[in-house]
mmCIF file of N, CA, C and O in Angstrom:
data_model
loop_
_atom_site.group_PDB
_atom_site.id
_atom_site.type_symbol
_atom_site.label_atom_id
_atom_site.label_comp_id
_atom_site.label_asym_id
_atom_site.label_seq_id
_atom_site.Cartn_x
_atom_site.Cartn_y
_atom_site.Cartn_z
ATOM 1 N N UNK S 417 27.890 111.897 75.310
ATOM 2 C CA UNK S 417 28.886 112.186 76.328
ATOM 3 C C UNK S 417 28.539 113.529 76.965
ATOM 4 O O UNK S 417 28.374 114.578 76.343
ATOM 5 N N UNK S 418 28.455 113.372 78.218
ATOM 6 C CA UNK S 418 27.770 114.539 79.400
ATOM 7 C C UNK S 418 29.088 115.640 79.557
ATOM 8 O O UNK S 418 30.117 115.048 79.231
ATOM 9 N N UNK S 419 29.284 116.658 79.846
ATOM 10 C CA UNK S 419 30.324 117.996 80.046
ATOM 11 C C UNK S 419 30.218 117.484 81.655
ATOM 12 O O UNK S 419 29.066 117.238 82.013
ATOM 13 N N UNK S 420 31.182 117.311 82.576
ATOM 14 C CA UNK S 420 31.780 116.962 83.642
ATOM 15 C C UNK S 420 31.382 118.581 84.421
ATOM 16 O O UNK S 420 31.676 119.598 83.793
ATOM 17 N N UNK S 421 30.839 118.673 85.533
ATOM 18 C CA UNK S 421 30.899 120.298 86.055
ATOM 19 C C UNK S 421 32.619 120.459 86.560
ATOM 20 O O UNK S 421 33.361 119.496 86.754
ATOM 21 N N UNK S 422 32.998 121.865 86.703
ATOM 22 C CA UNK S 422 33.755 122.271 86.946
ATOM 23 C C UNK S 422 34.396 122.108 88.489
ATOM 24 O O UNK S 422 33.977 122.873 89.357
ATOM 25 N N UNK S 423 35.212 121.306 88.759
ATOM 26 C CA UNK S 423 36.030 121.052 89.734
ATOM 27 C C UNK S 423 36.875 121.351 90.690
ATOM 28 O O UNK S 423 38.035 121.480 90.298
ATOM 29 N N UNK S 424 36.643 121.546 92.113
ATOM 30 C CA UNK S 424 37.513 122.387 92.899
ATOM 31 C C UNK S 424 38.302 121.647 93.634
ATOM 32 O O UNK S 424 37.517 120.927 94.251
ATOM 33 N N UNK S 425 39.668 121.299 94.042
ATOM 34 C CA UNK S 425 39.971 120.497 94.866
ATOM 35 C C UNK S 425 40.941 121.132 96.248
ATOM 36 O O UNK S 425 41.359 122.287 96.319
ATOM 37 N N UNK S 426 41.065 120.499 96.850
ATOM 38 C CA UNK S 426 41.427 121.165 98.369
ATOM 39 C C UNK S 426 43.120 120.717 98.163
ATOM 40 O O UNK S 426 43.624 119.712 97.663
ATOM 41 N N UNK S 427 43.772 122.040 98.834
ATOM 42 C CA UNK S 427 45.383 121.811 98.871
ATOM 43 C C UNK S 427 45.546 120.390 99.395
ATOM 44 O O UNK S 427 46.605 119.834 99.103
ATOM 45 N N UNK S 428 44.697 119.749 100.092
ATOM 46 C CA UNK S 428 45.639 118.881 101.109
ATOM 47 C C UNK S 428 45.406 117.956 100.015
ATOM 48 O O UNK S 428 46.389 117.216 99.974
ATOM 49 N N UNK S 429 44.570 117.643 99.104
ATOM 50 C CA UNK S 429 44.005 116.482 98.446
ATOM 51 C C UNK S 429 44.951 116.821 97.135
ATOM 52 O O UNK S 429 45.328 115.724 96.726
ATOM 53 N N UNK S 430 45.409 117.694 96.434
ATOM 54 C CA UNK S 430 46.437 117.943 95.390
ATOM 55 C C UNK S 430 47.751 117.738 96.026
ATOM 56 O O UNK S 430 48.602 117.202 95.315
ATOM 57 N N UNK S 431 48.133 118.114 97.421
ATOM 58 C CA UNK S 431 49.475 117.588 98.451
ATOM 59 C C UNK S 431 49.350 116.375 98.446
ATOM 60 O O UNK S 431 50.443 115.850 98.228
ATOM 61 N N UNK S 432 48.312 115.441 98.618
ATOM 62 C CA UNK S 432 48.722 114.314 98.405
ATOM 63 C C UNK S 432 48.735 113.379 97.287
ATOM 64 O O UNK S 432 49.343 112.325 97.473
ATOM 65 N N UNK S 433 48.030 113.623 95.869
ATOM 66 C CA UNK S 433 48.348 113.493 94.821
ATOM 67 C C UNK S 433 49.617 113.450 94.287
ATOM 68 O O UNK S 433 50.067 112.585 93.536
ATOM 69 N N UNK S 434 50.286 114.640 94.807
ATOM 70 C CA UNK S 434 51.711 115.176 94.278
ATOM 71 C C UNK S 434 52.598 114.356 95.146
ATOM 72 O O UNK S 434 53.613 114.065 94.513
ATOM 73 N N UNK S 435 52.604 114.011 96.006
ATOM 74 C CA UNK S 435 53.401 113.591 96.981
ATOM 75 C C UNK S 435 53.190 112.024 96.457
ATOM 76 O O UNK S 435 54.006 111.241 96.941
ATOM 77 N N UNK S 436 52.483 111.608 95.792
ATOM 78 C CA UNK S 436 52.006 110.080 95.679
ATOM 79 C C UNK S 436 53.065 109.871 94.269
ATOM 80 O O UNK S 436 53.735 108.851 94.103
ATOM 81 N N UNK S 437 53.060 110.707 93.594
ATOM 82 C CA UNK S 437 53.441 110.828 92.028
ATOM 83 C C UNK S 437 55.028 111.275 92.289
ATOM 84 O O UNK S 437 55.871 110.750 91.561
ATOM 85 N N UNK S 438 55.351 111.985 93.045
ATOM 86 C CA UNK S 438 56.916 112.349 93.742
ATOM 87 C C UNK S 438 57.512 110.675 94.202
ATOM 88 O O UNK S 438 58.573 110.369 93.659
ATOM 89 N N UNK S 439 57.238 110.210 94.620
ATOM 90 C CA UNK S 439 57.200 108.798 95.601
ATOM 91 C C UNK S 439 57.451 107.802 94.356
ATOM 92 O O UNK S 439 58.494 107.174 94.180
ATOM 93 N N UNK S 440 56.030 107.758 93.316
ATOM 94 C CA UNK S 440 56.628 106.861 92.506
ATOM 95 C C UNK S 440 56.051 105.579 92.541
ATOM 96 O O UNK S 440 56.198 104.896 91.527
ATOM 97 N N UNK S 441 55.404 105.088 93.517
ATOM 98 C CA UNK S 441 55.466 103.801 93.456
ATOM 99 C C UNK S 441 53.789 103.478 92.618
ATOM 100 O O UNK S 441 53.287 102.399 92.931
ATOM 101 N N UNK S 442 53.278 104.033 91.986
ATOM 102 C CA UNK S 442 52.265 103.920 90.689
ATOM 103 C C UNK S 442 52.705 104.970 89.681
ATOM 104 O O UNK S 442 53.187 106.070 89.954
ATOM 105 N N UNK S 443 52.435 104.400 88.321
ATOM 106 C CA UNK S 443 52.732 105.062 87.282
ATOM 107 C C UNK S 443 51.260 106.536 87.554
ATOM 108 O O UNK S 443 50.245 106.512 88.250
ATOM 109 N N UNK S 444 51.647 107.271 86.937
ATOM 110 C CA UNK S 444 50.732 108.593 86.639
ATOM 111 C C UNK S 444 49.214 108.354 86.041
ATOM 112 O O UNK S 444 48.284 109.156 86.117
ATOM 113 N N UNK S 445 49.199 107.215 85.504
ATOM 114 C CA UNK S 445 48.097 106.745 84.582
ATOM 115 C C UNK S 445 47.241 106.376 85.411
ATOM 116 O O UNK S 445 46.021 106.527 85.346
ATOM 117 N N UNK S 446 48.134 105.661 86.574
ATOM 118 C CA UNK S 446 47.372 105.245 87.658
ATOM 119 C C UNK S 446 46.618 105.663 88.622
ATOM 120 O O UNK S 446 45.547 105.183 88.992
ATOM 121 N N UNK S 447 47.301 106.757 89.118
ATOM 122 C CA UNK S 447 47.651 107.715 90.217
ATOM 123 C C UNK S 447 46.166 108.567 89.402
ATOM 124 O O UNK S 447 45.286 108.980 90.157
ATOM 125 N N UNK S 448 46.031 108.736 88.110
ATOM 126 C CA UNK S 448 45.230 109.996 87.765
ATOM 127 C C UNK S 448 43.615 109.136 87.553
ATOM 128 O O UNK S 448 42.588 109.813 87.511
ATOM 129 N N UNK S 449 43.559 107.501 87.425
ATOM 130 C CA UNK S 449 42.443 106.554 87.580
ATOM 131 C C UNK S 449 42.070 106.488 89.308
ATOM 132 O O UNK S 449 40.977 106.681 89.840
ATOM 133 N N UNK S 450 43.028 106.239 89.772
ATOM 134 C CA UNK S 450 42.792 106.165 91.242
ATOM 135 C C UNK S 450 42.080 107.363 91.793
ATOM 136 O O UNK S 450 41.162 106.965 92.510
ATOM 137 N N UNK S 451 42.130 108.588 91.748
ATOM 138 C CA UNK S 451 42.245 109.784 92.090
ATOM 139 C C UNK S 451 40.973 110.426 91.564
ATOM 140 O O UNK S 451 40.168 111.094 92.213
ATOM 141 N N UNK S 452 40.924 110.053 90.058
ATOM 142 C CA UNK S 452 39.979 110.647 89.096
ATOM 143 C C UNK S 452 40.346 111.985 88.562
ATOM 144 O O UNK S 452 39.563 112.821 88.110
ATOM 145 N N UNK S 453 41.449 112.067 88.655
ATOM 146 C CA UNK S 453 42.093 113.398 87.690
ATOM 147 C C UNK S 453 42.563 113.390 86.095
ATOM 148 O O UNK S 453 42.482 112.447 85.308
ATOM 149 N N UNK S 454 42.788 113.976 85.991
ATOM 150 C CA UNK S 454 43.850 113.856 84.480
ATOM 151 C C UNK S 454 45.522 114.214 84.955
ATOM 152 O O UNK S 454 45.919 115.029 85.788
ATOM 153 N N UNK S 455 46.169 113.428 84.227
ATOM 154 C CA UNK S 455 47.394 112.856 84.360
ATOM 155 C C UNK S 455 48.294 114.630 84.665
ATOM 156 O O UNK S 455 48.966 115.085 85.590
ATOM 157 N N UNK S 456 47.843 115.138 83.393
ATOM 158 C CA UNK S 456 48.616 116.029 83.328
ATOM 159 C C UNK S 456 48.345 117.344 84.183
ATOM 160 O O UNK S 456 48.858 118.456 84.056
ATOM 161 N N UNK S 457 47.418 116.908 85.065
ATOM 162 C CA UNK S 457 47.093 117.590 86.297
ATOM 163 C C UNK S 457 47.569 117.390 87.214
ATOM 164 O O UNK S 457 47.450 118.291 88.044
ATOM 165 N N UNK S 458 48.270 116.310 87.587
ATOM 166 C CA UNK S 458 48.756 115.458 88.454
ATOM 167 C C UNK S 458 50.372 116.108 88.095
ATOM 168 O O UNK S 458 50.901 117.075 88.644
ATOM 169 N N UNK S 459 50.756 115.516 87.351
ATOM 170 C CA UNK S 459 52.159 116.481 86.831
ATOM 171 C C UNK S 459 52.603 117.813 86.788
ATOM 172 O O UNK S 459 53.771 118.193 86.696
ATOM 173 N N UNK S 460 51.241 118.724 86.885
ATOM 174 C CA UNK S 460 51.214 120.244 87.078
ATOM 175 C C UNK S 460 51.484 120.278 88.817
ATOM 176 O O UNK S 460 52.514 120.672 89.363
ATOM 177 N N UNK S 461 50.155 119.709 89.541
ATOM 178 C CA UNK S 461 50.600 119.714 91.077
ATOM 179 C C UNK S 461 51.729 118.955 91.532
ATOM 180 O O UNK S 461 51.965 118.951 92.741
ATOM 181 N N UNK S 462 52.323 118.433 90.892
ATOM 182 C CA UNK S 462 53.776 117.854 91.309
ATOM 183 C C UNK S 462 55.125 119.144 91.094
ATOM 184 O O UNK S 462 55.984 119.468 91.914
ATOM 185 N N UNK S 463 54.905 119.648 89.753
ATOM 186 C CA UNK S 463 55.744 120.689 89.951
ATOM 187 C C UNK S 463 55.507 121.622 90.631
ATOM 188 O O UNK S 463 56.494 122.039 91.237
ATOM 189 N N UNK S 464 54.051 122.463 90.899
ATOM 190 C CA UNK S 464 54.119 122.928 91.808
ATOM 191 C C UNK S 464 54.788 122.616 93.407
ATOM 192 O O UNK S 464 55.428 123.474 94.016
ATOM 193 N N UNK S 465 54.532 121.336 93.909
ATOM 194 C CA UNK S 465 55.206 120.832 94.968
ATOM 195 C C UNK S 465 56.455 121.002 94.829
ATOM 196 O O UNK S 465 56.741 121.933 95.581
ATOM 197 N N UNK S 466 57.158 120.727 94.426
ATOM 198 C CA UNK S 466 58.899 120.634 93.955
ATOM 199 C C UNK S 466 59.036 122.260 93.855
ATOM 200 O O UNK S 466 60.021 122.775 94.383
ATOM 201 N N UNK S 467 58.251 122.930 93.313
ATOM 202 C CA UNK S 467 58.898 124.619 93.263
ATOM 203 C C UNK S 467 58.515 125.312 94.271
ATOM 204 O O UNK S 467 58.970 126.440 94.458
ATOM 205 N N UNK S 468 57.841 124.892 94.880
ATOM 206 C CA UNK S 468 57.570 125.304 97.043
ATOM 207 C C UNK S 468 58.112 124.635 97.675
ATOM 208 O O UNK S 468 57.937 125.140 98.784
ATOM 209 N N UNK S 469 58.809 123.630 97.834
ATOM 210 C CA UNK S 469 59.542 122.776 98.987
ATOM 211 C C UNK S 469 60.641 123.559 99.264
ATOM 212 O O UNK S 469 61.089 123.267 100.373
ATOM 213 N N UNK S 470 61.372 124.591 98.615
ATOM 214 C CA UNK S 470 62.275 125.403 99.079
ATOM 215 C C UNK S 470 61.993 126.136 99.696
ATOM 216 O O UNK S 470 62.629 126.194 100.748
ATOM 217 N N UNK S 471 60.715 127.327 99.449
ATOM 218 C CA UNK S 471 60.378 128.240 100.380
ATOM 219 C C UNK S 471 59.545 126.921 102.091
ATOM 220 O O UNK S 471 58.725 127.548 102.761
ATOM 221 N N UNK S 472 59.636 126.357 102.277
ATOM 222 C CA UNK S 472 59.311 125.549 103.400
ATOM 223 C C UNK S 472 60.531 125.524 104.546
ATOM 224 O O UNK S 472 60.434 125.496 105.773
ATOM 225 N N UNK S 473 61.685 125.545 103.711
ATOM 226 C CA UNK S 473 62.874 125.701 104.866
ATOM 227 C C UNK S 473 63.481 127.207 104.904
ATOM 228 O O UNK S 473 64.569 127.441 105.431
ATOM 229 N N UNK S 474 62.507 128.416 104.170
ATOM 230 C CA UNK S 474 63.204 129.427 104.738
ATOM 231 C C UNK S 474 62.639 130.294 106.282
ATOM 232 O O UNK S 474 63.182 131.250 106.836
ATOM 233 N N UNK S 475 61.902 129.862 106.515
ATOM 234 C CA UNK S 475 61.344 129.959 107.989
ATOM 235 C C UNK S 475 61.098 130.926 108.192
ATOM 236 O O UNK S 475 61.641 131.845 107.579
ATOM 237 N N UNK S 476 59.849 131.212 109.473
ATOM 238 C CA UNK S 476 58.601 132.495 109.550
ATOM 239 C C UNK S 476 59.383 134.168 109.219
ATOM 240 O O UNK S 476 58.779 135.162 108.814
ATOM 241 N N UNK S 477 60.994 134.057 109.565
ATOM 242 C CA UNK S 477 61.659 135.227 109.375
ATOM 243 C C UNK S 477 61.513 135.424 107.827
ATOM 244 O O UNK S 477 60.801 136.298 107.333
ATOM 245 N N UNK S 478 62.144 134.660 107.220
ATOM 246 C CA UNK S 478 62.396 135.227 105.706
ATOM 247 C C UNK S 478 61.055 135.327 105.227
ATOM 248 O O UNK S 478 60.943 135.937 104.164
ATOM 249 N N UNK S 479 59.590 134.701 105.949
ATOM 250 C CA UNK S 479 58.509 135.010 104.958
ATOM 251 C C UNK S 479 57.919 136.526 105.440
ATOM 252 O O UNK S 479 57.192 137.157 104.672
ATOM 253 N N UNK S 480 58.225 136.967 106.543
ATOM 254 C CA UNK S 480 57.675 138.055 107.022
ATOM 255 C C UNK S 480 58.952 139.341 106.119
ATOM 256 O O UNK S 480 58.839 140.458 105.616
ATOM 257 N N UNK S 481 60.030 138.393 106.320
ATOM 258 C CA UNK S 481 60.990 139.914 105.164
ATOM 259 C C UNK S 481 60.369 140.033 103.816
ATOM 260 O O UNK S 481 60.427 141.176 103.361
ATOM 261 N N UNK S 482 59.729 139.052 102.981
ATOM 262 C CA UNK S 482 59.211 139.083 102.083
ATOM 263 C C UNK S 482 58.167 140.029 102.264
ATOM 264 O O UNK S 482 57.966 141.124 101.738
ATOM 265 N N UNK S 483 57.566 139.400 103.090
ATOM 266 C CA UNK S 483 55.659 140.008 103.010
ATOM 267 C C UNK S 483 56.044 141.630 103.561
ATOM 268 O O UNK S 483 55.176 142.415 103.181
ATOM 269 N N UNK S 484 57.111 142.272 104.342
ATOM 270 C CA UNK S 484 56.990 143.594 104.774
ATOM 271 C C UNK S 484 57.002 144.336 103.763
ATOM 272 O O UNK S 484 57.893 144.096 102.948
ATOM 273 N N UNK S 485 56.150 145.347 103.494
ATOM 274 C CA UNK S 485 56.439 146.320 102.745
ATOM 275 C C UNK S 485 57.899 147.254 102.651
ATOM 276 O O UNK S 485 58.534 147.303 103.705
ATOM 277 N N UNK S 486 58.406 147.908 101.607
ATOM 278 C CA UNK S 486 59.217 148.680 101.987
ATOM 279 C C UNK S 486 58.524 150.147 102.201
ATOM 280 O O UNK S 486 57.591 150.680 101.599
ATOM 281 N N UNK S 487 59.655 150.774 103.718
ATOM 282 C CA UNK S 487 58.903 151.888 104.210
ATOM 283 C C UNK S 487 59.526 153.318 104.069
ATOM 284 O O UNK S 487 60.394 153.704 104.852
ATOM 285 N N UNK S 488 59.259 153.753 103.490
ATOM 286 C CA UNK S 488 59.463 155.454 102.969
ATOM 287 C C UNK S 488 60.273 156.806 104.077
ATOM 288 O O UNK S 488 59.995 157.993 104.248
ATOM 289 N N UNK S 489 61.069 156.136 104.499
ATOM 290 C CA UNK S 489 61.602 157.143 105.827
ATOM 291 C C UNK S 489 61.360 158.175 105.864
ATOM 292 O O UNK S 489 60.761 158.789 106.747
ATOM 293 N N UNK S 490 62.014 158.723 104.402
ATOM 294 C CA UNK S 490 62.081 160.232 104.862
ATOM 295 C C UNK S 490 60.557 160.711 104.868
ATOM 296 O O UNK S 490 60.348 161.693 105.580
ATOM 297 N N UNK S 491 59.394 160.145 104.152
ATOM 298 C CA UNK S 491 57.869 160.627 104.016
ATOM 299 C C UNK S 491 57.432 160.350 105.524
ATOM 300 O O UNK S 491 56.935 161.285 106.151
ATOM 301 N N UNK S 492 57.568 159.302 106.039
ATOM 302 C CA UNK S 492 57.675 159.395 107.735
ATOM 303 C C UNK S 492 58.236 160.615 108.575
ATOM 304 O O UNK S 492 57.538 161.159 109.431
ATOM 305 N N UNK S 493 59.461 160.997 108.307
ATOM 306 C CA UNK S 493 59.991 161.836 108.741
ATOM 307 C C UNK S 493 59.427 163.443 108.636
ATOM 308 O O UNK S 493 59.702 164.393 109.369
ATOM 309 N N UNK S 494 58.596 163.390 107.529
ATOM 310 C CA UNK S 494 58.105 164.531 106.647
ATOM 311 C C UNK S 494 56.530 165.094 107.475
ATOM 312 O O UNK S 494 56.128 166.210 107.807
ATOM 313 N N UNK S 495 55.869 163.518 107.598
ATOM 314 C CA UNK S 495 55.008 163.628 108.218
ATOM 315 C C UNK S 495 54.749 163.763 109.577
ATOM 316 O O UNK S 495 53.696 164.162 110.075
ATOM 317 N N UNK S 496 56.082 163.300 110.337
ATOM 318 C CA UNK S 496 56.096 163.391 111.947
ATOM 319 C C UNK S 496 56.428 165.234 112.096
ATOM 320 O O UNK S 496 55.867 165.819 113.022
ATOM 321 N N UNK S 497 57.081 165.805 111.417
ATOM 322 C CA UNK S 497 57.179 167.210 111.365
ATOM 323 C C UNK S 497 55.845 167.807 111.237
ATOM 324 O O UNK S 497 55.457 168.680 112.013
ATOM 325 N N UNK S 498 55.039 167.288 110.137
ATOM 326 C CA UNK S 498 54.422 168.246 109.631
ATOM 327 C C UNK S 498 52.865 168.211 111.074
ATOM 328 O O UNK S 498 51.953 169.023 111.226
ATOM 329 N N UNK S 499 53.129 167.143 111.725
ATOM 330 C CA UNK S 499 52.003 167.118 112.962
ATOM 331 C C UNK S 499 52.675 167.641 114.309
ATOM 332 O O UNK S 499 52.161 167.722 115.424
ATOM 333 N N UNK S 500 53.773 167.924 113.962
ATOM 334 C CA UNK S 500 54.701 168.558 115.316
ATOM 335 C C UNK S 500 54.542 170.027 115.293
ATOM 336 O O UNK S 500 54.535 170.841 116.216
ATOM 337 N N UNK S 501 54.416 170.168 114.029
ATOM 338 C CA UNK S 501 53.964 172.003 113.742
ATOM 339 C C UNK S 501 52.973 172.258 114.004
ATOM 340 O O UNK S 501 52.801 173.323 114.597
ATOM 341 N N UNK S 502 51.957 171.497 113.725
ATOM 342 C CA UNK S 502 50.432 171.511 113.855
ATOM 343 C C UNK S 502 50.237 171.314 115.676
ATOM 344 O O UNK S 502 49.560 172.011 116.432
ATOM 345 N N UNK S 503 50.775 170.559 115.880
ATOM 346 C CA UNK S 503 50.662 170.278 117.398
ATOM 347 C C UNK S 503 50.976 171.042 118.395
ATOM 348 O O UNK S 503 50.343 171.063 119.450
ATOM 349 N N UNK S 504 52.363 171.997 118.051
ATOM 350 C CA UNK S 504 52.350 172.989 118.682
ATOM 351 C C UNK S 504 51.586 174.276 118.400
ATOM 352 O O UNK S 504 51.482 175.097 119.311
ATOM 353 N N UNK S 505 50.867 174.592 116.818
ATOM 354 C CA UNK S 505 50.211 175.951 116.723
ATOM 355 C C UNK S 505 48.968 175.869 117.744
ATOM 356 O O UNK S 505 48.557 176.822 118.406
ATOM 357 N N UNK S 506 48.327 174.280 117.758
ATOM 358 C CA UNK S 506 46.995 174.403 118.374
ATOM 359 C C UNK S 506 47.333 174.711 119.953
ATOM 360 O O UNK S 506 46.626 175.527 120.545
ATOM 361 N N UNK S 507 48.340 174.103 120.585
ATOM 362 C CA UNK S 507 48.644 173.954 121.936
ATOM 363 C C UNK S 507 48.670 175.980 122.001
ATOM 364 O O UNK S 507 47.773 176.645 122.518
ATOM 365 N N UNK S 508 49.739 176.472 121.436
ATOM 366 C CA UNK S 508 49.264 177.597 121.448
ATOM 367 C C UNK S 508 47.872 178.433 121.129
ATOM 368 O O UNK S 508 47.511 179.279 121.948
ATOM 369 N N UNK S 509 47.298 178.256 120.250
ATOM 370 C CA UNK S 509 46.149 178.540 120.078
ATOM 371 C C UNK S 509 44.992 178.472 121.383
ATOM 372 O O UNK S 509 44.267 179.396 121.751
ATOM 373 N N UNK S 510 45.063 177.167 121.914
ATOM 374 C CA UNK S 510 44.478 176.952 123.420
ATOM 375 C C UNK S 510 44.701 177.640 124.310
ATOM 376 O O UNK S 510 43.816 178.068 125.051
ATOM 377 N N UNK S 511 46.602 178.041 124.507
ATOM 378 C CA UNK S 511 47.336 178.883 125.691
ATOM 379 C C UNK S 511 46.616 180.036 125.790
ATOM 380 O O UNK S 511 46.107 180.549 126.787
ATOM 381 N N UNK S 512 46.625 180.349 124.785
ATOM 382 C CA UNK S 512 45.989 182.299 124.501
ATOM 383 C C UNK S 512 44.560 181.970 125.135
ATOM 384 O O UNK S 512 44.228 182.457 126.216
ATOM 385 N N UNK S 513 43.699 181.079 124.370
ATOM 386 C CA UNK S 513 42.210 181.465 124.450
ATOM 387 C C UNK S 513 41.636 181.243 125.853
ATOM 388 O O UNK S 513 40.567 181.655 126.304
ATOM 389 N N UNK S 514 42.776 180.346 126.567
ATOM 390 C CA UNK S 514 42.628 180.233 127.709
ATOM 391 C C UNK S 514 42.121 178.832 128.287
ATOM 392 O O UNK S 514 41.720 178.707 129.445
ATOM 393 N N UNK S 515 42.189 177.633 127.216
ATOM 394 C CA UNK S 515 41.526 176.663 127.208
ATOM 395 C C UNK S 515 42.687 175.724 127.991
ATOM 396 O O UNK S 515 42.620 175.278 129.137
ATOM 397 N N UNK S 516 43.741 175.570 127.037
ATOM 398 C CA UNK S 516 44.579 174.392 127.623
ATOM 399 C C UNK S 516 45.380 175.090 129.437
ATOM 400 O O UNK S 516 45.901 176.172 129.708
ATOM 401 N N UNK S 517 45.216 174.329 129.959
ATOM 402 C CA UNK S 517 45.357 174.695 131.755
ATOM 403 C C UNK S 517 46.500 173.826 131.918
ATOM 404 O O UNK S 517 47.121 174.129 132.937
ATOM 405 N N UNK S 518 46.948 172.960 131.354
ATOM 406 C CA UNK S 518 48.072 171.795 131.664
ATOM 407 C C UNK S 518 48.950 171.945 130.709
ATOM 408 O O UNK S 518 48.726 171.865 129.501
ATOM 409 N N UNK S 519 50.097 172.195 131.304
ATOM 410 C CA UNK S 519 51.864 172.252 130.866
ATOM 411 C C UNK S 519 51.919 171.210 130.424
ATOM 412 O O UNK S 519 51.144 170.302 130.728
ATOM 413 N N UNK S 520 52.998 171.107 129.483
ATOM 414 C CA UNK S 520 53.930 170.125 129.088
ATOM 415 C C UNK S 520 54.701 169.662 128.942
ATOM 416 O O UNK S 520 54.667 168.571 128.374
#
């Protein structure tokens, strides 16, 4: 008996596995002969399916509230100062040496 190489399969081809085994209308035994999987692979991508079909109806808003980072105000705030100081020493620095010619 030969060691099988290691197996990659594509979402859409485990989506429809799972979706075949959700449905029902072949037993798992079947579904995993037809397919060429093991059963209890078939039963893993099924629960996976069933524990994502919820995030499917929370729509592009709630996945982007997820995915945003949370953002640090006051370190924003900290940092817009600390280039406002800087921004005005150089502007002065220019005034004197005679470089900057344009008001602001």
């Amino acid at each position: 008996m030969t060691k099988r190489t290691r197996r990659n399969h594509s979402p859409a081809f485990k989506a429809k596995v799972a979706l075949a085994a959700i449905e029902g209308e072949k037993t798992l035994a079947e579904l995993a002969q037809t397919h060429d999987v093991h059963p209890n692979q078939i039963t893993a991508w099924k629960a996976q399916l069933v524990e994502g079909a919820a995030g499917l109806f929370n729509g592009p808003a709630a996945a982007a509230k997820e995915a945003a980072p949370a953002v640090d105000v006051k370190s924003l705030h900290a940092k817009i100062g600390e280039l406002t100081v800087e921004n005005d020493f150089l502007a002065g620095a220019l005034g004197k040496a005679g470089l900057l010619s344009v008001k602001r």
